[in-house]
């Protein structure tokens, strides 16, 4: 199994945090992984993207020509990076912020109102976790329980309420992705 994922959004949306967590979780699960960040000079609000590759085999290059998956957290990222998704790849879009219509008919699309779902759960900062959960549920690139252990470790010092909020967000997204895959 080899899966390449581009995560894109604005600075402050957790793009890099999610990418690092996915890669480090894969390594802890005895997989090979790369993490390649790219972001503008702004810390908040500027464009941010990272590429994560997870594989059972050694990874030759950390930058694929096209990726298997794309998480677009905002509209400018969707417009800027959608061409980097391979034909047949999976596009997961935060429909609360991605308003540009998808003109590609050669990719699978999973639209998730991540900001609304996070708000309903009193977890406004967890929309990125919902989107990752949706990607995991649809693609099968990683076991969500393995990723949840990383979330538990990352947020343990912030208390059980924060861990539980992230758990709910991850599995809410996962169920959406899994249901969409089953209907495909």
PDB file of C-alpha atoms in Angstrom:
ATOM      1  CA  UNK A   1       0.000   0.000   0.000  1.00  0.00           C
ATOM      2  CA  UNK A   2       1.212   3.463  -0.907  1.00  0.00           C
ATOM      3  CA  UNK A   3      -0.862   6.616  -0.536  1.00  0.00           C
ATOM      4  CA  UNK A   4       0.165  10.204  -1.235  1.00  0.00           C
ATOM      5  CA  UNK A   5      -1.895  13.014   0.263  1.00  0.00           C
ATOM      6  CA  UNK A   6      -1.764  16.763  -0.236  1.00  0.00           C
ATOM      7  CA  UNK A   7      -3.305  18.768   2.611  1.00  0.00           C
ATOM      8  CA  UNK A   8      -3.990  22.419   1.819  1.00  0.00           C
ATOM      9  CA  UNK A   9      -5.501  25.397   3.579  1.00  0.00           C
ATOM     10  CA  UNK A  10      -4.667  28.673   5.208  1.00  0.00           C
ATOM     11  CA  UNK A  11      -2.097  29.178   7.936  1.00  0.00           C
ATOM     12  CA  UNK A  12      -3.780  28.510  11.275  1.00  0.00           C
ATOM     13  CA  UNK A  13      -6.115  25.775   9.957  1.00  0.00           C
ATOM     14  CA  UNK A  14      -3.854  22.991  11.185  1.00  0.00           C
ATOM     15  CA  UNK A  15      -2.484  21.887   7.804  1.00  0.00           C
ATOM     16  CA  UNK A  16       1.049  21.241   9.051  1.00  0.00           C
ATOM     17  CA  UNK A  17      -0.063  19.735  12.359  1.00  0.00           C
ATOM     18  CA  UNK A  18      -2.208  17.166  10.599  1.00  0.00           C
ATOM     19  CA  UNK A  19       0.502  16.352   8.066  1.00  0.00           C
ATOM     20  CA  UNK A  20       3.139  15.825  10.740  1.00  0.00           C
ATOM     21  CA  UNK A  21       0.760  13.704  12.804  1.00  0.00           C
ATOM     22  CA  UNK A  22      -0.163  11.494   9.845  1.00  0.00           C
ATOM     23  CA  UNK A  23       3.474  10.908   8.927  1.00  0.00           C
ATOM     24  CA  UNK A  24       4.652  10.276  12.487  1.00  0.00           C
ATOM     25  CA  UNK A  25       1.680   7.993  13.172  1.00  0.00           C
ATOM     26  CA  UNK A  26       2.531   5.956  10.082  1.00  0.00           C
ATOM     27  CA  UNK A  27       6.157   5.589  11.215  1.00  0.00           C
ATOM     28  CA  UNK A  28       5.034   4.533  14.697  1.00  0.00           C
ATOM     29  CA  UNK A  29       2.847   1.922  12.956  1.00  0.00           C
ATOM     30  CA  UNK A  30       5.941   0.480  11.176  1.00  0.00           C
ATOM     31  CA  UNK A  31       5.236   2.157   7.828  1.00  0.00           C
ATOM     32  CA  UNK A  32       7.475   4.399   5.766  1.00  0.00           C
ATOM     33  CA  UNK A  33       6.391   8.035   5.577  1.00  0.00           C
ATOM     34  CA  UNK A  34       7.487  11.424   4.316  1.00  0.00           C
ATOM     35  CA  UNK A  35       6.269  14.899   5.206  1.00  0.00           C
ATOM     36  CA  UNK A  36       7.041  17.833   2.913  1.00  0.00           C
ATOM     37  CA  UNK A  37       5.743  21.266   4.038  1.00  0.00           C
ATOM     38  CA  UNK A  38       5.331  24.331   1.838  1.00  0.00           C
ATOM     39  CA  UNK A  39       3.815  27.575   3.040  1.00  0.00           C
ATOM     40  CA  UNK A  40       3.918  31.266   2.407  1.00  0.00           C
ATOM     41  CA  UNK A  41       5.691  33.773   4.644  1.00  0.00           C
ATOM     42  CA  UNK A  42       2.521  34.554   6.605  1.00  0.00           C
ATOM     43  CA  UNK A  43       1.902  32.571   9.806  1.00  0.00           C
ATOM     44  CA  UNK A  44      -1.872  32.978   9.782  1.00  0.00           C
ATOM     45  CA  UNK A  45      -4.099  33.356   6.767  1.00  0.00           C
ATOM     46  CA  UNK A  46      -1.440  32.676   4.131  1.00  0.00           C
ATOM     47  CA  UNK A  47      -1.456  29.629   1.888  1.00  0.00           C
ATOM     48  CA  UNK A  48      -0.152  26.406   3.414  1.00  0.00           C
ATOM     49  CA  UNK A  49       0.216  22.921   2.014  1.00  0.00           C
ATOM     50  CA  UNK A  50       2.032  19.755   2.854  1.00  0.00           C
ATOM     51  CA  UNK A  51       2.466  16.445   1.132  1.00  0.00           C
ATOM     52  CA  UNK A  52       2.434  13.217   3.107  1.00  0.00           C
ATOM     53  CA  UNK A  53       3.299   9.840   1.630  1.00  0.00           C
ATOM     54  CA  UNK A  54       2.620   6.645   3.564  1.00  0.00           C
ATOM     55  CA  UNK A  55       3.900   3.342   2.219  1.00  0.00           C
ATOM     56  CA  UNK A  56       4.692  -0.243   3.128  1.00  0.00           C
ATOM     57  CA  UNK A  57       7.796   0.084   0.957  1.00  0.00           C
ATOM     58  CA  UNK A  58      10.676   2.540   1.001  1.00  0.00           C
ATOM     59  CA  UNK A  59       9.717   5.924  -0.497  1.00  0.00           C
ATOM     60  CA  UNK A  60      11.987   7.102  -3.302  1.00  0.00           C
ATOM     61  CA  UNK A  61      10.793  10.713  -3.626  1.00  0.00           C
ATOM     62  CA  UNK A  62       8.879  12.852  -1.088  1.00  0.00           C
ATOM     63  CA  UNK A  63       7.196  14.837  -3.885  1.00  0.00           C
ATOM     64  CA  UNK A  64       4.929  12.859  -6.190  1.00  0.00           C
ATOM     65  CA  UNK A  65       3.995  14.267  -9.591  1.00  0.00           C
ATOM     66  CA  UNK A  66       0.351  13.912  -8.580  1.00  0.00           C
ATOM     67  CA  UNK A  67      -1.251  12.776  -5.331  1.00  0.00           C
ATOM     68  CA  UNK A  68      -3.811  10.093  -4.540  1.00  0.00           C
ATOM     69  CA  UNK A  69      -5.711  12.386  -2.195  1.00  0.00           C
ATOM     70  CA  UNK A  70      -6.280  16.094  -1.611  1.00  0.00           C
ATOM     71  CA  UNK A  71      -7.813  17.741   1.428  1.00  0.00           C
ATOM     72  CA  UNK A  72      -8.860  21.299   0.536  1.00  0.00           C
ATOM     73  CA  UNK A  73      -9.668  23.301   3.662  1.00  0.00           C
ATOM     74  CA  UNK A  74     -10.367  26.609   1.908  1.00  0.00           C
ATOM     75  CA  UNK A  75     -11.238  27.972  -1.534  1.00  0.00           C
ATOM     76  CA  UNK A  76      -7.890  29.445  -2.537  1.00  0.00           C
ATOM     77  CA  UNK A  77      -6.159  26.152  -1.719  1.00  0.00           C
ATOM     78  CA  UNK A  78      -8.705  24.217  -3.745  1.00  0.00           C
ATOM     79  CA  UNK A  79      -8.179  26.476  -6.757  1.00  0.00           C
ATOM     80  CA  UNK A  80      -4.403  26.439  -6.393  1.00  0.00           C
ATOM     81  CA  UNK A  81      -3.777  22.738  -5.767  1.00  0.00           C
ATOM     82  CA  UNK A  82      -6.614  20.701  -7.315  1.00  0.00           C
ATOM     83  CA  UNK A  83      -4.549  20.124 -10.464  1.00  0.00           C
ATOM     84  CA  UNK A  84      -2.043  18.179  -8.331  1.00  0.00           C
ATOM     85  CA  UNK A  85      -4.618  15.422  -7.714  1.00  0.00           C
ATOM     86  CA  UNK A  86      -4.237  12.444 -10.051  1.00  0.00           C
ATOM     87  CA  UNK A  87      -7.164  11.241 -12.192  1.00  0.00           C
ATOM     88  CA  UNK A  88      -9.192   8.847 -10.055  1.00  0.00           C
ATOM     89  CA  UNK A  89      -7.874  10.467  -6.880  1.00  0.00           C
ATOM     90  CA  UNK A  90      -9.990  11.518  -3.909  1.00  0.00           C
ATOM     91  CA  UNK A  91     -10.814  15.163  -3.226  1.00  0.00           C
ATOM     92  CA  UNK A  92     -12.136  15.966   0.263  1.00  0.00           C
ATOM     93  CA  UNK A  93     -13.439  19.543   0.402  1.00  0.00           C
ATOM     94  CA  UNK A  94     -14.557  21.690   3.316  1.00  0.00           C
ATOM     95  CA  UNK A  95     -17.716  22.999   1.656  1.00  0.00           C
ATOM     96  CA  UNK A  96     -18.059  25.762   4.226  1.00  0.00           C
ATOM     97  CA  UNK A  97     -15.003  27.466   2.746  1.00  0.00           C
ATOM     98  CA  UNK A  98     -14.575  25.905  -0.717  1.00  0.00           C
ATOM     99  CA  UNK A  99     -17.118  27.659  -2.923  1.00  0.00           C
ATOM    100  CA  UNK A 100     -15.502  27.296  -6.359  1.00  0.00           C
ATOM    101  CA  UNK A 101     -17.248  24.541  -8.339  1.00  0.00           C
ATOM    102  CA  UNK A 102     -15.225  21.440  -9.063  1.00  0.00           C
ATOM    103  CA  UNK A 103     -14.722  21.251 -12.823  1.00  0.00           C
ATOM    104  CA  UNK A 104     -12.868  17.952 -12.812  1.00  0.00           C
ATOM    105  CA  UNK A 105     -14.922  14.907 -13.717  1.00  0.00           C
ATOM    106  CA  UNK A 106     -11.980  12.530 -13.402  1.00  0.00           C
ATOM    107  CA  UNK A 107     -11.741  12.559  -9.570  1.00  0.00           C
ATOM    108  CA  UNK A 108     -13.894  11.292  -6.739  1.00  0.00           C
ATOM    109  CA  UNK A 109     -15.268  14.103  -4.569  1.00  0.00           C
ATOM    110  CA  UNK A 110     -16.317  13.997  -0.938  1.00  0.00           C
ATOM    111  CA  UNK A 111     -17.865  17.277   0.158  1.00  0.00           C
ATOM    112  CA  UNK A 112     -17.862  17.775   3.928  1.00  0.00           C
ATOM    113  CA  UNK A 113     -19.298  20.830   5.725  1.00  0.00           C
ATOM    114  CA  UNK A 114     -16.480  20.498   8.259  1.00  0.00           C
ATOM    115  CA  UNK A 115     -16.826  23.920   9.893  1.00  0.00           C
ATOM    116  CA  UNK A 116     -20.564  23.422  10.464  1.00  0.00           C
ATOM    117  CA  UNK A 117     -20.032  19.925  11.856  1.00  0.00           C
ATOM    118  CA  UNK A 118     -17.262  21.126  14.166  1.00  0.00           C
ATOM    119  CA  UNK A 119     -19.455  23.984  15.389  1.00  0.00           C
ATOM    120  CA  UNK A 120     -22.355  21.613  16.086  1.00  0.00           C
ATOM    121  CA  UNK A 121     -19.974  19.564  18.240  1.00  0.00           C
ATOM    122  CA  UNK A 122     -18.668  22.649  20.105  1.00  0.00           C
ATOM    123  CA  UNK A 123     -15.314  21.850  18.509  1.00  0.00           C
ATOM    124  CA  UNK A 124     -14.707  24.811  16.184  1.00  0.00           C
ATOM    125  CA  UNK A 125     -10.961  24.110  16.037  1.00  0.00           C
ATOM    126  CA  UNK A 126     -11.472  20.480  14.958  1.00  0.00           C
ATOM    127  CA  UNK A 127     -12.724  20.916  11.392  1.00  0.00           C
ATOM    128  CA  UNK A 128      -9.305  19.729  10.156  1.00  0.00           C
ATOM    129  CA  UNK A 129      -9.706  16.533  12.211  1.00  0.00           C
ATOM    130  CA  UNK A 130     -13.140  15.946  10.654  1.00  0.00           C
ATOM    131  CA  UNK A 131     -11.647  16.301   7.163  1.00  0.00           C
ATOM    132  CA  UNK A 132      -8.814  13.888   7.950  1.00  0.00           C
ATOM    133  CA  UNK A 133     -11.343  11.439   9.380  1.00  0.00           C
ATOM    134  CA  UNK A 134     -13.353  11.651   6.145  1.00  0.00           C
ATOM    135  CA  UNK A 135     -10.207  10.970   4.105  1.00  0.00           C
ATOM    136  CA  UNK A 136      -9.343   7.972   6.303  1.00  0.00           C
ATOM    137  CA  UNK A 137     -12.882   6.592   6.092  1.00  0.00           C
ATOM    138  CA  UNK A 138     -13.060   6.811   2.317  1.00  0.00           C
ATOM    139  CA  UNK A 139      -9.477   5.965   1.350  1.00  0.00           C
ATOM    140  CA  UNK A 140      -8.477   3.419   3.994  1.00  0.00           C
ATOM    141  CA  UNK A 141      -4.983   4.962   3.996  1.00  0.00           C
ATOM    142  CA  UNK A 142      -4.687   4.511   7.775  1.00  0.00           C
ATOM    143  CA  UNK A 143      -6.612   2.858  10.570  1.00  0.00           C
ATOM    144  CA  UNK A 144      -8.477   5.622  12.443  1.00  0.00           C
ATOM    145  CA  UNK A 145      -7.784   3.922  15.782  1.00  0.00           C
ATOM    146  CA  UNK A 146      -4.037   4.201  15.142  1.00  0.00           C
ATOM    147  CA  UNK A 147      -4.409   7.902  14.286  1.00  0.00           C
ATOM    148  CA  UNK A 148      -6.587   8.425  17.368  1.00  0.00           C
ATOM    149  CA  UNK A 149      -3.754   7.170  19.584  1.00  0.00           C
ATOM    150  CA  UNK A 150      -1.585   9.979  18.175  1.00  0.00           C
ATOM    151  CA  UNK A 151      -4.331  12.499  18.888  1.00  0.00           C
ATOM    152  CA  UNK A 152      -4.595  11.188  22.447  1.00  0.00           C
ATOM    153  CA  UNK A 153      -0.842  11.599  22.935  1.00  0.00           C
ATOM    154  CA  UNK A 154      -0.803  15.065  21.388  1.00  0.00           C
ATOM    155  CA  UNK A 155      -3.702  16.435  23.436  1.00  0.00           C
ATOM    156  CA  UNK A 156      -3.340  14.481  26.697  1.00  0.00           C
ATOM    157  CA  UNK A 157      -1.831  17.465  28.526  1.00  0.00           C
ATOM    158  CA  UNK A 158      -4.805  19.609  27.521  1.00  0.00           C
ATOM    159  CA  UNK A 159      -7.202  17.297  29.342  1.00  0.00           C
ATOM    160  CA  UNK A 160      -9.736  14.595  28.628  1.00  0.00           C
ATOM    161  CA  UNK A 161     -12.307  17.082  27.278  1.00  0.00           C
ATOM    162  CA  UNK A 162      -9.968  18.106  24.443  1.00  0.00           C
ATOM    163  CA  UNK A 163      -9.071  14.478  23.701  1.00  0.00           C
ATOM    164  CA  UNK A 164     -12.759  13.547  23.606  1.00  0.00           C
ATOM    165  CA  UNK A 165     -13.579  16.499  21.324  1.00  0.00           C
ATOM    166  CA  UNK A 166     -10.930  15.321  18.860  1.00  0.00           C
ATOM    167  CA  UNK A 167     -12.136  11.708  19.146  1.00  0.00           C
ATOM    168  CA  UNK A 168     -15.675  12.757  18.243  1.00  0.00           C
ATOM    169  CA  UNK A 169     -14.412  14.897  15.355  1.00  0.00           C
ATOM    170  CA  UNK A 170     -12.213  12.138  13.927  1.00  0.00           C
ATOM    171  CA  UNK A 171     -14.885   9.456  14.049  1.00  0.00           C
ATOM    172  CA  UNK A 172     -17.605  11.805  12.773  1.00  0.00           C
ATOM    173  CA  UNK A 173     -15.480  12.452   9.701  1.00  0.00           C
ATOM    174  CA  UNK A 174     -14.523   8.787   9.443  1.00  0.00           C
ATOM    175  CA  UNK A 175     -18.167   7.693   9.376  1.00  0.00           C
ATOM    176  CA  UNK A 176     -18.954  10.246   6.659  1.00  0.00           C
ATOM    177  CA  UNK A 177     -16.052   8.985   4.540  1.00  0.00           C
ATOM    178  CA  UNK A 178     -16.901   5.330   5.116  1.00  0.00           C
ATOM    179  CA  UNK A 179     -20.578   5.897   4.217  1.00  0.00           C
ATOM    180  CA  UNK A 180     -19.616   7.748   1.033  1.00  0.00           C
ATOM    181  CA  UNK A 181     -17.260   4.921   0.040  1.00  0.00           C
ATOM    182  CA  UNK A 182     -20.003   2.347   0.549  1.00  0.00           C
ATOM    183  CA  UNK A 183     -22.309   4.322  -1.777  1.00  0.00           C
ATOM    184  CA  UNK A 184     -19.674   4.590  -4.493  1.00  0.00           C
TER     185      UNK A 184
END
